[in-house]
């Protein structure tokens, strides 16, 4: 695993300051080959493999703190903020672990709305109770001020309370949370957002708060293949290889200029409520041919105020806040407001995963 970004609490081991992308000591050597899940907040890193959950960083009033727990079932998903970690097990049960040295895993009990189940009757009129599969959580995500879970029945929970239910024919593909908002991608390629949208992160024309999921109308009809939720911004990649970003652009995290030009101090808008299509630099890799003008992006991840894309050739490009080297770029300013080449990973992208914490970027080999 290689990391670039904030390491002031030794959440990645090694030195307090990481320069560009460096190998870290977070994962014990005997576990390095495991299929590892990651989730990062600004102060702590959670990683899991099999039935093992590990926390490293600042918690319980200590830096460079480490804790390891074992769960009864294998862990399928993680989500962490600066107060607690959510752990989803293979049996569909969700647990909450507070960031302390002696806290225990607390199973969360969800309270779906009670619907009247239609009574099935036999040919002689007798009632047959319709069996309903038990509720299991399939997707989970959280931010500093939002927690979202989605069940196998397409029920959306805010915390443990049901707030919405998608039609049964709709299936969730990906769920992401920023600090205060949620972004969902379904298998049809449609995006739904909800939460606090005062910085434009919901992609809706009117700034405000949405308690329940609403489709992003500006991208309706465009099949989306990947999404990301940053702190107060969002991003999406279409099936045509176009990158869209929207929301807060305080540090150029949308890939849009912060100032009009270097000689003028006139500032561009800081909030873009509607998705903006972003011009990406052309790759100079060996995979270019006459049918491709550039390698399209296939994955996008976002931190608190930075965005990273992965192209089909394995090239990483990034933009946004870089005060803690979270982009792995050398810059005279503490932000980069256009996508710049960061690094390259193997052409076999299945072997690599890219994550963003609030102030860091992780490449899992």
Coordinates of C-alpha atoms in Angstrom, one line a residue:
X1 CA 0.0 0.0 0.0
X2 CA 1.3 3.5 -0.9
X3 CA -0.1 6.7 0.5
X4 CA 0.2 10.4 0.0
X5 CA -1.3 13.0 2.4
X6 CA -1.8 13.8 6.0
X7 CA -0.1 11.5 8.5
X8 CA 0.1 13.7 11.6
X9 CA -1.4 11.0 13.8
X10 CA 0.6 8.2 12.3
X11 CA -2.5 6.6 10.9
X12 CA -0.4 5.1 8.2
X13 CA 2.7 4.5 10.3
X14 CA 6.2 5.7 9.5
X15 CA 6.9 9.5 9.5
X16 CA 4.5 12.2 10.4
X17 CA 4.8 13.8 7.0
X18 CA 4.4 11.8 3.8
X19 CA 6.1 13.2 0.6
X20 CA 4.4 12.1 -2.6
X21 CA 3.4 8.4 -2.6
X22 CA 5.3 6.3 -0.1
X23 CA 5.0 2.7 1.2
X24 CA 3.4 2.6 4.7
X25 CA 3.5 0.4 7.7
X26 CA -0.2 0.3 8.5
X27 CA -0.7 -3.3 7.4
X28 CA 1.2 -6.1 9.1
X29 CA 3.4 -7.9 6.7
X30 CA 1.7 -11.3 7.2
X31 CA -1.6 -9.7 6.1
X32 CA -0.4 -7.7 3.1
X33 CA -1.6 -10.2 0.6
X34 CA -5.2 -10.3 2.0
X35 CA -8.1 -8.7 0.2
X36 CA -8.2 -5.5 2.3
X37 CA -11.0 -2.9 2.7
X38 CA -10.1 0.7 3.6
X39 CA -12.0 3.7 4.9
X40 CA -10.3 6.9 6.1
X41 CA -11.3 9.9 8.1
X42 CA -9.0 12.9 8.8
X43 CA -7.8 11.4 12.0
X44 CA -8.1 7.6 11.7
X45 CA -7.8 4.7 9.2
X46 CA -9.9 1.6 9.4
X47 CA -9.0 -1.5 7.4
X48 CA -10.4 -5.0 7.4
X49 CA -9.5 -8.4 6.0
X50 CA -11.7 -11.5 6.5
X51 CA -13.0 -11.3 10.1
X52 CA -10.4 -8.8 11.3
X53 CA -11.0 -5.1 11.8
X54 CA -8.1 -2.7 12.6
X55 CA -8.1 1.0 13.6
X56 CA -5.0 3.2 13.5
X57 CA -4.5 6.8 14.2
X58 CA -5.9 9.3 16.7
X59 CA -8.6 8.1 19.0
X60 CA -9.1 7.8 22.8
X61 CA -6.9 10.9 23.2
X62 CA -3.8 9.2 21.7
X63 CA -1.9 9.5 18.5
X64 CA -0.4 6.4 16.7
X65 CA -3.1 4.4 18.5
X66 CA -3.8 0.9 17.2
X67 CA -6.7 -1.5 17.9
X68 CA -7.6 -4.9 16.4
X69 CA -11.0 -6.7 16.7
X70 CA -12.3 -10.0 15.4
X71 CA -15.9 -10.3 14.1
X72 CA -18.1 -13.5 13.9
X73 CA -18.7 -13.1 10.2
X74 CA -16.5 -11.8 7.4
X75 CA -16.5 -8.0 6.8
X76 CA -17.9 -6.8 3.5
X77 CA -17.9 -3.0 3.9
X78 CA -16.5 -0.3 6.0
X79 CA -17.3 3.4 6.6
X80 CA -15.6 5.7 9.1
X81 CA -15.9 9.3 10.3
X82 CA -14.1 11.1 13.1
X83 CA -16.3 9.6 15.8
X84 CA -17.2 6.0 14.9
X85 CA -16.8 3.2 12.3
X86 CA -19.6 1.3 10.6
X87 CA -18.9 -2.4 9.9
X88 CA -21.1 -4.4 7.6
X89 CA -20.9 -8.2 7.8
X90 CA -21.6 -10.8 5.2
X91 CA -24.8 -11.8 7.0
X92 CA -26.3 -8.3 6.3
X93 CA -25.9 -7.1 9.9
X94 CA -24.5 -3.6 10.5
X95 CA -22.4 -2.7 13.6
X96 CA -21.2 0.5 15.0
X97 CA -17.8 0.9 16.7
X98 CA -17.0 4.1 18.6
X99 CA -13.4 5.3 18.3
X100 CA -12.1 4.4 21.7
X101 CA -9.9 1.7 23.2
X102 CA -12.5 -0.4 25.0
X103 CA -15.7 0.1 23.0
X104 CA -17.6 -2.9 21.7
X105 CA -19.3 -3.5 18.4
X106 CA -22.9 -2.4 18.7
X107 CA -25.4 -4.0 16.4
X108 CA -27.7 -1.4 14.8
X109 CA -31.5 -2.2 14.8
X110 CA -33.3 -0.7 11.9
X111 CA -37.0 0.4 12.0
X112 CA -38.6 0.1 8.6
X113 CA -42.1 1.5 8.1
X114 CA -44.8 -1.2 8.6
X115 CA -46.6 -2.0 5.4
X116 CA -49.7 -4.0 5.1
X117 CA -48.7 -7.3 3.5
X118 CA -51.4 -8.5 1.0
X119 CA -53.0 -11.8 2.1
X120 CA -52.7 -14.7 -0.3
X121 CA -55.6 -17.1 -0.3
X122 CA -55.9 -20.7 -1.6
X123 CA -58.6 -22.0 -3.9
X124 CA -60.9 -22.6 -0.9
X125 CA -60.4 -19.1 0.5
X126 CA -58.0 -19.9 3.3
X127 CA -55.3 -17.4 4.1
X128 CA -51.7 -18.0 3.3
X129 CA -49.3 -15.8 5.1
X130 CA -46.8 -14.3 2.6
X131 CA -43.3 -14.9 3.9
X132 CA -41.0 -11.9 3.7
X133 CA -37.2 -12.3 3.6
X134 CA -35.4 -10.8 6.6
X135 CA -34.1 -7.3 6.3
X136 CA -30.4 -7.2 5.5
X137 CA -28.2 -4.2 4.9
X138 CA -26.4 -4.2 1.5
X139 CA -24.8 -0.8 1.3
X140 CA -23.5 1.6 4.0
X141 CA -21.7 5.0 3.9
X142 CA -21.2 7.8 6.3
X143 CA -19.8 11.3 6.7
X144 CA -19.3 13.6 9.6
X145 CA -22.9 14.6 9.7
X146 CA -24.7 11.8 7.7
X147 CA -25.1 8.1 7.9
X148 CA -26.9 6.1 5.2
X149 CA -27.7 2.4 4.9
X150 CA -29.7 0.6 2.1
X151 CA -31.3 -2.7 2.7
X152 CA -32.0 -5.7 0.4
X153 CA -35.6 -4.4 0.1
X154 CA -34.5 -1.1 -1.4
X155 CA -35.2 0.8 1.8
X156 CA -33.1 3.8 2.5
X157 CA -32.2 4.5 6.2
X158 CA -30.9 7.8 7.6
X159 CA -29.3 6.5 10.8
X160 CA -31.6 3.7 11.7
X161 CA -34.8 5.4 10.5
X162 CA -36.4 4.7 7.2
X163 CA -36.7 7.8 5.0
X164 CA -37.4 6.4 1.6
X165 CA -38.1 3.3 -0.4
X166 CA -37.0 2.8 -4.0
X167 CA -39.1 0.8 -6.4
X168 CA -38.4 -2.9 -6.3
X169 CA -37.1 -3.0 -9.8
X170 CA -34.4 -0.5 -9.0
X171 CA -31.1 -1.8 -7.8
X172 CA -28.2 0.1 -6.2
X173 CA -24.8 -0.1 -7.7
X174 CA -22.8 2.3 -5.5
X175 CA -23.3 4.5 -2.5
X176 CA -21.0 7.3 -1.3
X177 CA -21.2 10.0 1.4
X178 CA -19.6 13.4 1.7
X179 CA -19.5 15.3 4.9
X180 CA -23.2 16.1 4.8
X181 CA -24.7 14.5 1.6
X182 CA -25.2 11.2 -0.1
X183 CA -24.8 10.1 -3.7
X184 CA -26.3 6.9 -5.1
X185 CA -25.8 5.3 -8.4
X186 CA -28.2 2.6 -9.6
X187 CA -27.7 -0.1 -12.2
X188 CA -29.6 1.9 -14.8
X189 CA -26.9 4.6 -14.6
X190 CA -29.1 7.2 -12.8
X191 CA -27.8 9.3 -9.9
X192 CA -29.8 10.2 -6.8
X193 CA -28.6 12.7 -4.1
X194 CA -29.9 13.8 -0.7
X195 CA -28.7 15.6 2.4
X196 CA -27.4 19.1 2.8
X197 CA -27.0 20.8 -0.6
X198 CA -26.2 24.4 0.4
X199 CA -22.8 24.1 -1.3
X200 CA -24.3 22.7 -4.5
X201 CA -23.1 19.1 -3.8
X202 CA -26.5 17.6 -4.6
X203 CA -26.4 18.7 -8.3
X204 CA -29.9 20.3 -8.0
X205 CA -30.7 23.7 -9.5
X206 CA -32.0 25.1 -6.1
X207 CA -29.6 25.1 -3.2
X208 CA -31.1 23.5 -0.1
X209 CA -31.6 20.4 2.0
X210 CA -33.3 17.3 0.6
X211 CA -34.4 14.7 3.2
X212 CA -35.1 12.0 0.6
X213 CA -33.3 10.9 -2.6
X214 CA -33.9 13.0 -5.7
X215 CA -32.7 12.2 -9.2
X216 CA -30.0 14.5 -10.6
X217 CA -32.1 15.8 -13.5
X218 CA -29.2 17.4 -15.3
X219 CA -27.7 13.9 -15.9
X220 CA -30.9 12.1 -16.5
X221 CA -30.7 10.1 -19.7
X222 CA -26.9 9.9 -19.5
X223 CA -25.7 6.5 -18.3
X224 CA -23.3 7.0 -15.4
X225 CA -20.8 4.3 -14.6
X226 CA -19.0 5.7 -11.5
X227 CA -19.6 8.3 -8.8
X228 CA -17.7 10.0 -6.0
X229 CA -18.7 12.1 -3.0
X230 CA -16.1 14.5 -1.6
X231 CA -16.5 16.7 1.4
X232 CA -18.8 19.2 -0.2
X233 CA -18.6 18.2 -3.9
X234 CA -19.5 15.3 -6.1
X235 CA -18.3 13.7 -9.3
X236 CA -19.5 11.2 -11.9
X237 CA -18.2 9.5 -15.0
X238 CA -20.5 8.6 -17.9
X239 CA -20.4 5.6 -20.2
X240 CA -19.0 7.9 -22.9
X241 CA -15.9 8.7 -20.7
X242 CA -17.0 12.2 -19.7
X243 CA -16.2 13.5 -16.3
X244 CA -18.8 15.7 -14.5
X245 CA -18.2 17.6 -11.2
X246 CA -20.4 19.8 -9.1
X247 CA -20.6 21.5 -5.7
X248 CA -18.0 23.5 -3.8
X249 CA -14.8 24.6 -5.6
X250 CA -13.0 26.4 -2.9
X251 CA -9.7 24.7 -3.7
X252 CA -10.2 23.7 -7.3
X253 CA -11.5 20.3 -6.4
X254 CA -14.0 20.4 -9.3
X255 CA -11.1 20.8 -11.8
X256 CA -12.3 24.3 -12.5
X257 CA -10.2 27.4 -12.3
X258 CA -10.4 29.3 -9.0
X259 CA -9.2 32.6 -10.6
X260 CA -9.9 33.8 -14.1
X261 CA -6.2 34.2 -14.9
X262 CA -2.9 34.6 -13.1
X263 CA -2.8 38.4 -13.6
X264 CA -6.3 39.1 -12.3
X265 CA -7.4 38.5 -8.7
X266 CA -11.0 38.1 -9.9
X267 CA -12.4 34.9 -8.4
X268 CA -14.6 32.5 -10.2
X269 CA -17.8 31.2 -8.6
X270 CA -17.1 29.0 -5.6
X271 CA -20.3 26.9 -5.9
X272 CA -21.5 25.1 -9.0
X273 CA -24.9 23.6 -8.3
X274 CA -25.3 21.8 -11.6
X275 CA -22.9 19.2 -13.1
X276 CA -20.1 20.7 -15.2
X277 CA -18.3 18.6 -17.9
X278 CA -14.6 18.8 -17.3
X279 CA -11.9 19.0 -20.0
X280 CA -9.2 16.4 -19.1
X281 CA -5.6 16.5 -20.3
X282 CA -4.6 14.1 -23.1
X283 CA -2.6 11.0 -22.0
X284 CA 0.8 10.4 -23.6
X285 CA 0.8 6.7 -23.0
X286 CA 1.5 3.8 -25.3
X287 CA -2.2 2.7 -25.3
X288 CA -3.2 5.6 -27.6
X289 CA -4.3 4.6 -31.1
X290 CA -6.1 6.2 -34.0
X291 CA -9.5 5.4 -32.6
X292 CA -8.8 7.1 -29.2
X293 CA -7.9 10.7 -28.7
X294 CA -7.2 10.0 -25.1
X295 CA -7.7 7.4 -22.4
X296 CA -11.1 8.0 -20.8
X297 CA -11.5 7.9 -17.0
X298 CA -13.1 4.8 -15.5
X299 CA -13.0 5.6 -11.8
X300 CA -13.2 8.7 -9.7
X301 CA -12.6 9.1 -5.9
X302 CA -12.8 12.2 -3.8
X303 CA -11.5 13.4 -0.5
X304 CA -12.5 16.4 1.6
X305 CA -11.4 18.9 -1.0
X306 CA -9.6 17.0 -3.7
X307 CA -10.5 14.6 -6.5
X308 CA -8.6 11.8 -8.2
X309 CA -9.5 10.0 -11.4
X310 CA -8.1 6.8 -12.8
X311 CA -7.8 6.4 -16.6
X312 CA -8.0 3.2 -18.6
X313 CA -4.2 3.2 -19.1
X314 CA -3.7 3.3 -15.3
X315 CA -2.7 7.0 -15.1
X316 CA -3.9 8.9 -12.1
X317 CA -4.8 12.6 -12.4
X318 CA -5.8 14.9 -9.5
X319 CA -6.9 18.3 -8.6
X320 CA -7.9 20.3 -5.5
X321 CA -6.4 20.9 -2.1
X322 CA -2.8 19.8 -1.8
X323 CA -1.6 21.4 1.5
X324 CA -0.8 17.9 3.0
X325 CA 0.5 16.4 -0.3
X326 CA -2.8 14.5 -0.7
X327 CA -2.4 14.8 -4.5
X328 CA 1.2 13.7 -4.5
X329 CA 2.1 16.8 -6.5
X330 CA 4.7 19.5 -6.1
X331 CA 3.0 22.9 -6.3
X332 CA 3.9 26.5 -5.4
X333 CA 0.3 26.9 -4.1
X334 CA -1.6 24.6 -1.7
X335 CA -4.2 23.8 -4.3
X336 CA -4.3 22.7 -8.0
X337 CA -7.3 23.9 -9.9
X338 CA -7.0 21.7 -13.0
X339 CA -6.4 18.0 -13.4
X340 CA -2.7 17.2 -13.5
X341 CA -0.8 13.9 -13.9
X342 CA -0.1 12.3 -10.5
X343 CA 1.2 8.8 -11.0
X344 CA 0.6 5.6 -12.9
X345 CA -0.4 2.2 -11.7
X346 CA -0.3 -1.1 -13.5
X347 CA -2.3 -1.6 -16.7
X348 CA -4.0 -4.5 -14.9
X349 CA -6.4 -2.2 -12.9
X350 CA -8.0 -5.2 -11.1
X351 CA -4.9 -5.5 -9.0
X352 CA -5.0 -1.9 -7.8
X353 CA -7.6 0.0 -5.8
X354 CA -7.6 3.8 -5.2
X355 CA -9.2 5.4 -2.1
X356 CA -9.4 8.9 -0.8
X357 CA -9.6 9.9 2.8
X358 CA -10.4 13.4 3.9
X359 CA -6.8 14.5 3.6
X360 CA -5.1 11.6 1.8
X361 CA -5.0 9.3 -1.2
X362 CA -4.3 5.6 -0.9
X363 CA -3.3 3.1 -3.6
X364 CA -3.8 -0.5 -2.6
X365 CA -1.5 -2.9 -4.6

